[in-house]
Coordinates of C-alpha atoms in Angstrom, one line a residue:
M723 CA 59.7 91.2 -58.3
I724 CA 56.9 90.5 -60.8
F725 CA 57.9 87.8 -63.3
T726 CA 58.1 89.6 -66.6
P727 CA 56.2 87.0 -68.9
L728 CA 53.4 86.8 -66.3
K729 CA 52.0 90.4 -66.2
N730 CA 48.4 89.8 -65.3
F731 CA 47.3 88.4 -61.9
G732 CA 45.2 85.6 -63.4
Y733 CA 48.2 84.0 -65.0
N734 CA 50.3 84.5 -61.9
R735 CA 47.7 82.8 -59.8
K736 CA 47.8 79.8 -62.2
I737 CA 51.5 79.5 -61.6
I738 CA 51.0 79.3 -57.8
L739 CA 48.2 76.9 -58.1
L740 CA 50.2 74.7 -60.5
T741 CA 53.1 74.6 -58.0
L742 CA 50.7 73.8 -55.2
A743 CA 49.1 71.0 -57.3
L744 CA 52.5 69.5 -58.1
S745 CA 53.5 69.5 -54.4
L746 CA 50.2 67.9 -53.4
T747 CA 50.4 65.3 -56.2
F748 CA 53.9 64.4 -55.0
S749 CA 52.7 63.9 -51.5
A750 CA 49.8 61.7 -52.6
F751 CA 52.1 59.6 -54.8
A752 CA 54.5 59.1 -51.9
Q753 CA 51.8 58.0 -49.6
I754 CA 50.4 55.6 -52.2
T755 CA 53.8 54.0 -53.0
N756 CA 54.7 53.8 -49.3
P757 CA 54.4 50.1 -48.3
V758 CA 52.1 49.5 -45.3
Q759 CA 54.2 48.5 -42.3
D760 CA 53.1 45.7 -40.0
T761 CA 52.1 47.2 -36.7
T762 CA 53.7 45.4 -33.7
F763 CA 51.7 45.2 -30.4
N764 CA 52.8 43.3 -27.3
L765 CA 49.9 41.2 -25.9
E766 CA 51.9 40.0 -22.9
E767 CA 49.8 41.8 -20.3
K768 CA 46.6 40.5 -21.9
I769 CA 47.9 37.0 -22.1
K770 CA 48.7 37.1 -18.4
E771 CA 45.1 37.8 -17.6
L772 CA 43.9 34.6 -19.3
P773 CA 42.8 32.0 -16.6
S774 CA 45.1 29.1 -15.7
F775 CA 47.6 30.0 -18.4
Q776 CA 51.4 30.2 -17.8
L777 CA 53.1 32.6 -20.2
N778 CA 56.6 31.3 -21.1
D779 CA 57.2 32.9 -24.5
S780 CA 56.9 36.5 -26.0
L781 CA 54.0 37.2 -28.3
R782 CA 53.5 40.0 -30.8
F783 CA 50.3 41.2 -32.5
I784 CA 50.9 41.3 -36.3
K785 CA 47.5 42.1 -37.8
L786 CA 43.8 42.5 -36.8
D787 CA 41.2 41.6 -39.3
G788 CA 37.6 41.6 -37.9
N789 CA 37.6 38.8 -35.3
T790 CA 40.9 37.2 -36.5
L791 CA 44.1 37.5 -34.6
L792 CA 47.4 36.6 -36.3
L793 CA 50.1 36.0 -33.7
E794 CA 53.9 35.5 -34.0
S795 CA 55.8 33.3 -31.6
K796 CA 58.8 31.0 -31.4
D797 CA 56.5 28.2 -30.4
S798 CA 53.6 27.5 -32.8
V799 CA 51.9 25.2 -30.2
I800 CA 51.5 28.2 -27.8
V801 CA 50.0 30.3 -30.6
L802 CA 47.4 27.7 -31.4
E803 CA 46.6 27.3 -27.7
I804 CA 46.2 31.0 -27.2
I805 CA 43.9 31.4 -30.3
E806 CA 41.6 28.7 -28.9
R807 CA 41.5 30.4 -25.5
L808 CA 40.7 33.7 -27.1
K809 CA 37.9 32.2 -29.2
T810 CA 36.4 30.7 -26.0
L811 CA 36.6 34.1 -24.2
V812 CA 35.1 35.9 -27.1
Q813 CA 32.1 33.5 -27.0
Q814 CA 31.7 34.1 -23.3
D815 CA 32.2 37.9 -23.4
T816 CA 31.6 39.6 -26.7
S817 CA 33.0 42.9 -25.3
L818 CA 36.5 41.4 -25.0
N819 CA 37.2 41.5 -28.8
G820 CA 36.1 45.1 -29.0
S821 CA 38.2 46.1 -26.0
I822 CA 41.3 44.4 -27.4
T823 CA 40.6 45.9 -30.8
E824 CA 40.3 49.5 -29.5
E825 CA 43.5 49.2 -27.3
I826 CA 45.5 47.8 -30.2
K827 CA 44.2 50.5 -32.6
E828 CA 45.0 53.2 -30.0
A829 CA 48.5 51.8 -29.4
S830 CA 49.2 51.7 -33.2
K831 CA 47.9 55.2 -33.6
E832 CA 50.2 56.5 -30.8
K833 CA 53.2 54.9 -32.5
I834 CA 52.5 56.6 -35.9
W835 CA 51.0 59.9 -34.8
T836 CA 52.7 62.1 -32.1
H837 CA 52.0 65.6 -30.9
K838 CA 53.7 68.1 -28.6
G839 CA 52.8 71.6 -27.6
S840 CA 54.0 74.5 -25.5
L841 CA 52.4 77.6 -24.0
G842 CA 54.4 80.5 -22.6
F843 CA 53.5 83.6 -20.7
N844 CA 55.9 86.5 -20.0
F845 CA 55.6 89.6 -17.9
S846 CA 57.8 92.5 -17.0
N847 CA 57.3 95.8 -15.1
V848 CA 59.4 98.8 -14.4
G849 CA 58.0 101.5 -12.0
F850 CA 59.2 104.9 -10.6
N851 CA 57.7 107.4 -8.3
K852 CA 57.9 111.1 -9.0
Y853 CA 60.9 111.6 -6.7
W854 CA 63.2 109.2 -8.5
S855 CA 66.2 111.4 -9.0
T856 CA 67.8 109.8 -12.1
G857 CA 64.5 109.9 -14.0
G858 CA 62.8 107.2 -16.0
E859 CA 59.5 106.1 -17.3
S860 CA 57.3 103.3 -16.0
A861 CA 56.6 100.4 -18.3
V862 CA 54.6 97.2 -18.4
S863 CA 55.1 94.4 -21.0
L864 CA 52.9 91.3 -21.6
S865 CA 53.4 88.5 -24.1
S866 CA 52.3 85.0 -24.9
I867 CA 53.5 82.3 -27.3
M868 CA 51.9 79.0 -28.3
H869 CA 53.6 76.4 -30.4
Y870 CA 52.1 73.1 -31.4
I871 CA 53.5 70.2 -33.5
L872 CA 51.5 67.2 -34.9
K873 CA 53.5 64.6 -36.9
R874 CA 53.2 61.2 -38.5
E875 CA 56.3 59.2 -38.8
T876 CA 56.8 55.8 -40.4
E877 CA 59.9 53.9 -41.5
F878 CA 60.0 55.6 -44.9
S879 CA 58.1 58.9 -44.5
H880 CA 57.7 61.9 -42.2
F881 CA 54.8 64.3 -42.2
E882 CA 54.9 67.3 -39.8
N883 CA 52.5 70.1 -39.2
V884 CA 53.4 73.2 -37.1
F885 CA 51.1 75.9 -35.7
H886 CA 52.7 78.9 -34.0
F887 CA 51.2 82.1 -32.6
G888 CA 52.8 84.8 -30.6
Y889 CA 51.4 88.1 -29.4
G890 CA 52.7 90.9 -27.1
V891 CA 51.9 94.4 -25.9
T892 CA 53.8 97.1 -24.1
K893 CA 52.7 100.2 -22.1
Q894 CA 55.2 102.9 -21.5
G895 CA 54.4 106.0 -19.4
E896 CA 51.0 107.6 -20.0
K897 CA 50.7 106.0 -23.5
G898 CA 48.3 103.2 -24.1
F899 CA 49.2 99.6 -24.8
R900 CA 51.0 99.2 -28.1
K901 CA 51.8 96.0 -30.0
S902 CA 55.3 94.7 -29.5
D903 CA 55.0 91.2 -31.1
D904 CA 52.5 89.6 -33.5
E905 CA 53.2 86.4 -35.5
L906 CA 51.1 83.6 -36.9
Y907 CA 52.4 80.8 -39.1
I908 CA 51.4 77.3 -40.2
I909 CA 53.8 74.9 -41.8
S910 CA 53.0 71.5 -43.4
H911 CA 56.0 69.5 -44.4
F912 CA 56.1 66.0 -46.0
S913 CA 59.3 64.0 -46.8
R914 CA 60.0 60.5 -48.0
K915 CA 63.3 58.6 -47.9
I916 CA 64.9 57.7 -51.2
F917 CA 68.6 57.2 -50.6
G918 CA 69.4 55.6 -47.2
E919 CA 68.4 57.4 -44.0
K920 CA 69.5 60.9 -44.9
W921 CA 68.2 61.8 -48.3
N922 CA 64.5 62.6 -48.9
L923 CA 62.1 63.9 -51.5
S924 CA 60.3 66.7 -49.8
G925 CA 57.4 69.1 -50.2
K926 CA 56.5 72.0 -47.9
I927 CA 53.7 74.6 -47.5
H928 CA 54.4 77.7 -45.4
F929 CA 51.7 80.3 -44.5
K930 CA 52.5 83.4 -42.5
T931 CA 50.6 86.5 -41.4
Q932 CA 49.6 88.5 -38.3
I933 CA 46.4 88.9 -36.3
D934 CA 46.4 92.6 -35.2
E935 CA 47.0 95.8 -37.1
G936 CA 50.5 97.2 -37.1
I937 CA 50.9 100.9 -36.3
K938 CA 53.9 103.2 -37.1
Y939 CA 54.1 106.2 -34.7
S940 CA 55.8 109.4 -35.7
V941 CA 55.8 113.1 -34.6
D942 CA 54.6 115.8 -37.0
Q943 CA 57.4 118.4 -37.4
L944 CA 54.9 121.2 -37.8
T945 CA 52.3 120.5 -35.1
N946 CA 54.6 118.4 -32.9
E947 CA 51.8 115.9 -32.5
E948 CA 52.1 112.2 -32.6
Q949 CA 50.7 110.5 -35.7
A950 CA 49.6 106.9 -36.1
I951 CA 49.8 105.3 -39.5
R952 CA 48.6 101.7 -40.2
I953 CA 51.3 99.9 -42.0
S954 CA 50.1 96.2 -41.7
N955 CA 47.1 94.1 -40.6
F956 CA 45.8 90.6 -40.9
M957 CA 46.6 89.3 -44.4
A958 CA 48.3 92.6 -45.1
P959 CA 50.8 91.2 -45.7
G960 CA 50.0 87.5 -45.9
R961 CA 52.6 85.2 -47.3
L962 CA 52.2 81.7 -48.8
E963 CA 55.2 79.6 -50.0
V964 CA 54.9 76.2 -51.7
S965 CA 58.1 74.4 -52.4
S966 CA 59.4 70.9 -53.4
G967 CA 62.9 69.5 -53.7
M968 CA 65.5 67.4 -51.9
L969 CA 65.9 67.3 -48.1
Y970 CA 69.1 66.2 -46.3
K971 CA 68.8 65.2 -42.6
T972 CA 71.4 63.9 -40.2
K973 CA 71.6 63.5 -36.4
I974 CA 74.5 63.1 -34.1
E975 CA 73.2 61.2 -31.1
D976 CA 70.5 63.3 -29.4
R977 CA 72.5 66.5 -29.1
L978 CA 72.9 67.8 -32.7
E979 CA 70.5 67.7 -35.6
F980 CA 70.9 69.3 -39.0
T981 CA 68.5 69.5 -41.9
G982 CA 69.0 71.2 -45.3
M983 CA 66.5 71.6 -48.1
F984 CA 67.1 72.6 -51.7
S985 CA 64.0 73.6 -53.7
P986 CA 64.5 74.4 -57.4
I987 CA 60.7 75.0 -57.8
T988 CA 59.3 77.4 -55.2
G989 CA 56.1 79.5 -55.6
K990 CA 55.9 82.6 -53.3
M991 CA 52.7 84.7 -53.0
T992 CA 52.5 88.0 -51.1
M993 CA 49.0 89.2 -50.4
V994 CA 47.8 92.7 -49.1
L995 CA 44.0 92.4 -48.7
D996 CA 43.5 95.5 -46.5
D997 CA 42.9 98.6 -48.6
S998 CA 44.3 100.9 -45.9
V999 CA 47.7 99.3 -46.1
K1000 CA 50.0 100.3 -49.0
G1001 CA 50.6 97.3 -51.2
T1002 CA 53.6 99.1 -52.8
D1003 CA 55.4 98.8 -49.5
Y1004 CA 55.5 95.1 -50.0
G1005 CA 56.5 95.0 -53.7
L1006 CA 53.0 95.0 -55.2
M1007 CA 52.1 97.1 -58.2
E1008 CA 49.7 100.1 -57.6
G1009 CA 46.1 98.8 -57.3
K1010 CA 47.1 95.1 -57.1
K1011 CA 46.4 92.9 -54.1
V1012 CA 48.7 89.9 -54.9
L1013 CA 52.4 89.5 -55.9
S1014 CA 53.3 86.1 -57.3
E1015 CA 56.9 84.9 -57.7
L1016 CA 58.6 81.8 -58.9
G1017 CA 62.1 81.0 -57.8
I1018 CA 64.7 78.9 -56.0
Q1019 CA 64.9 78.4 -52.3
V1020 CA 67.5 77.0 -49.9
N1021 CA 66.9 76.6 -46.1
S1022 CA 68.7 74.9 -43.3
T1023 CA 68.1 74.3 -39.6
L1024 CA 70.6 73.4 -36.9
S1025 CA 69.4 72.3 -33.5
A1026 CA 71.8 71.7 -30.6
Q1027 CA 71.5 70.5 -27.0
I1028 CA 74.3 72.5 -25.4
M1029 CA 73.6 71.3 -21.9
E1030 CA 70.8 69.4 -20.3
N1031 CA 68.8 72.5 -19.8
I1032 CA 70.1 74.7 -22.6
T1033 CA 69.1 74.4 -26.3
F1034 CA 70.0 76.4 -29.4
K1035 CA 68.3 76.6 -32.8
N1036 CA 69.5 78.3 -35.9
H1037 CA 67.3 78.6 -39.0
I1038 CA 68.1 80.4 -42.3
N1039 CA 65.9 80.7 -45.4
L1040 CA 67.2 82.1 -48.8
F1041 CA 64.9 82.8 -51.7
S1042 CA 65.7 84.2 -55.2
N1043 CA 63.2 85.1 -57.9
Y1044 CA 64.1 83.6 -61.3
E1045 CA 63.5 87.0 -62.7
K1046 CA 66.1 88.7 -60.5
M1047 CA 68.6 86.0 -59.4
E1048 CA 71.0 88.6 -58.1
N1049 CA 68.5 89.6 -55.4
V1050 CA 68.3 87.2 -52.5
D1051 CA 65.7 87.4 -49.8
V1052 CA 67.0 86.4 -46.4
N1053 CA 65.2 85.3 -43.3
W1054 CA 67.6 84.3 -40.5
E1055 CA 66.3 83.2 -37.0
T1056 CA 68.0 82.1 -33.8
L1057 CA 66.6 80.9 -30.5
L1058 CA 68.4 80.2 -27.3
V1059 CA 66.4 78.6 -24.5
L1060 CA 67.5 78.2 -20.8
R1061 CA 65.1 76.0 -18.9
I1062 CA 65.1 77.0 -15.2
N1063 CA 62.7 74.3 -14.0
K1064 CA 59.6 72.5 -15.2
F1065 CA 57.5 75.7 -15.3
F1066 CA 60.0 78.6 -15.8
N1067 CA 62.4 79.4 -18.6
T1068 CA 64.4 82.2 -20.3
N1069 CA 64.7 82.5 -24.0
F1070 CA 66.5 85.0 -26.3
S1071 CA 65.6 85.1 -30.0
T1072 CA 66.8 87.2 -33.0
N1073 CA 65.3 87.6 -36.4
F1074 CA 67.2 89.2 -39.4
I1075 CA 65.2 89.9 -42.6
Y1076 CA 66.1 91.3 -45.9
D1077 CA 63.3 91.3 -48.5
D1078 CA 63.9 93.0 -51.8
D1079 CA 60.2 93.6 -52.2
V1080 CA 59.6 95.5 -48.9
N1081 CA 60.2 99.2 -49.4
F1082 CA 60.8 101.8 -46.7
Q1083 CA 60.4 105.5 -46.7
G1084 CA 63.1 108.0 -45.8
I1085 CA 62.9 111.6 -44.8
D1086 CA 64.8 114.3 -46.7
D1087 CA 66.2 117.5 -45.4
N1088 CA 62.9 119.3 -46.0
G1089 CA 61.0 116.7 -43.9
D1090 CA 59.4 115.2 -47.0
P1091 CA 59.1 111.4 -47.3
F1092 CA 60.8 109.5 -50.2
E1093 CA 61.1 105.9 -51.2
S1094 CA 64.4 104.6 -49.9
G1095 CA 64.1 100.9 -51.1
A1096 CA 64.7 97.7 -49.2
K1097 CA 66.5 97.8 -45.9
P1098 CA 67.8 95.2 -43.5
Q1099 CA 65.3 94.4 -40.7
F1100 CA 66.3 93.2 -37.2
K1101 CA 64.4 92.1 -34.1
H1102 CA 65.5 90.7 -30.8
V1103 CA 63.4 89.5 -27.9
L1104 CA 64.4 88.5 -24.4
N1105 CA 61.7 86.7 -22.4
V1106 CA 61.6 85.4 -18.8
G1107 CA 58.3 83.7 -17.8
M1108 CA 56.2 80.6 -17.3
H1109 CA 56.3 77.8 -19.8
F1110 CA 53.9 74.8 -20.0
I1111 CA 54.4 71.7 -22.1
F1112 CA 51.4 69.6 -23.2

């Protein structure tokens, strides 16, 4: 999918960089135009600690400027009295103002920035002795998944950053350990409300690759020996998507949430930086290391709390290059999680991919390989293991 008017890589790179610049400019503009919200802080506990003072009204911290406290109360007399008491205490103990300042700043920070992470370990084993009558082959499987979210949320904007890494290996019979799962992606997504609570201007950066080499195993028909061919590696492929557009977000209580994003300007870059991996298998021209595309993207996410301990998530991403609008790349993911208790859970995930740029080889009647074009890809994973939230 190489955009016809952009034949050389240098110009393609400019398109991607231009799209990235537009997205970052939009994010910066939204931050600048976002009015600063007064941070509310309850000083009730601090007030109670003041000597010989009876608290009979609620107070709120509005702003901290150096040594100045601005307080809000229904009774201005109480405000003046408290300010005088604070001044006296600050003169007696200079550390008090710093202590209050740090606690207030920390509380304000916690309200705006939040984070959540999870770490999972899964293990399975099947074993037979040599007298097992029905046959079989021993197998061991190990996998680990880490997911971390850091976000900043205000009344008018939402900024979310996601880091995800999953890796797994399997050993079957006398064969060595072989990779069964390998995924690394980073997502940075900013949105700002423009129409009510549901419509937002949005910009997103999505980077995806893998850590370890991917090997395809096959048996040579002449020698009957197993062959190992490297078909992927770190940054081979590596994919970078930069998109901007409109985001619609709605939530029904705490059980159902839907988001949909329409991006008329989306830059997509596919990189194959390992010379031992065939770039043509990922849509690149012979001898090239980067494929740049400009197109339209639509994606949606549905999250549902089916029961107290059962959640379901459905995400679909559609991309079409402006050069070949009839070809649509599809990435469809589902995840069902059953939480057994605080430390153990079961999850079942599926991933369907159709990428017009990814070519596969077929084998003809003579045993010779030939290019068979793009094919639907499907993966499913069932895990039972330990799960920690931090």
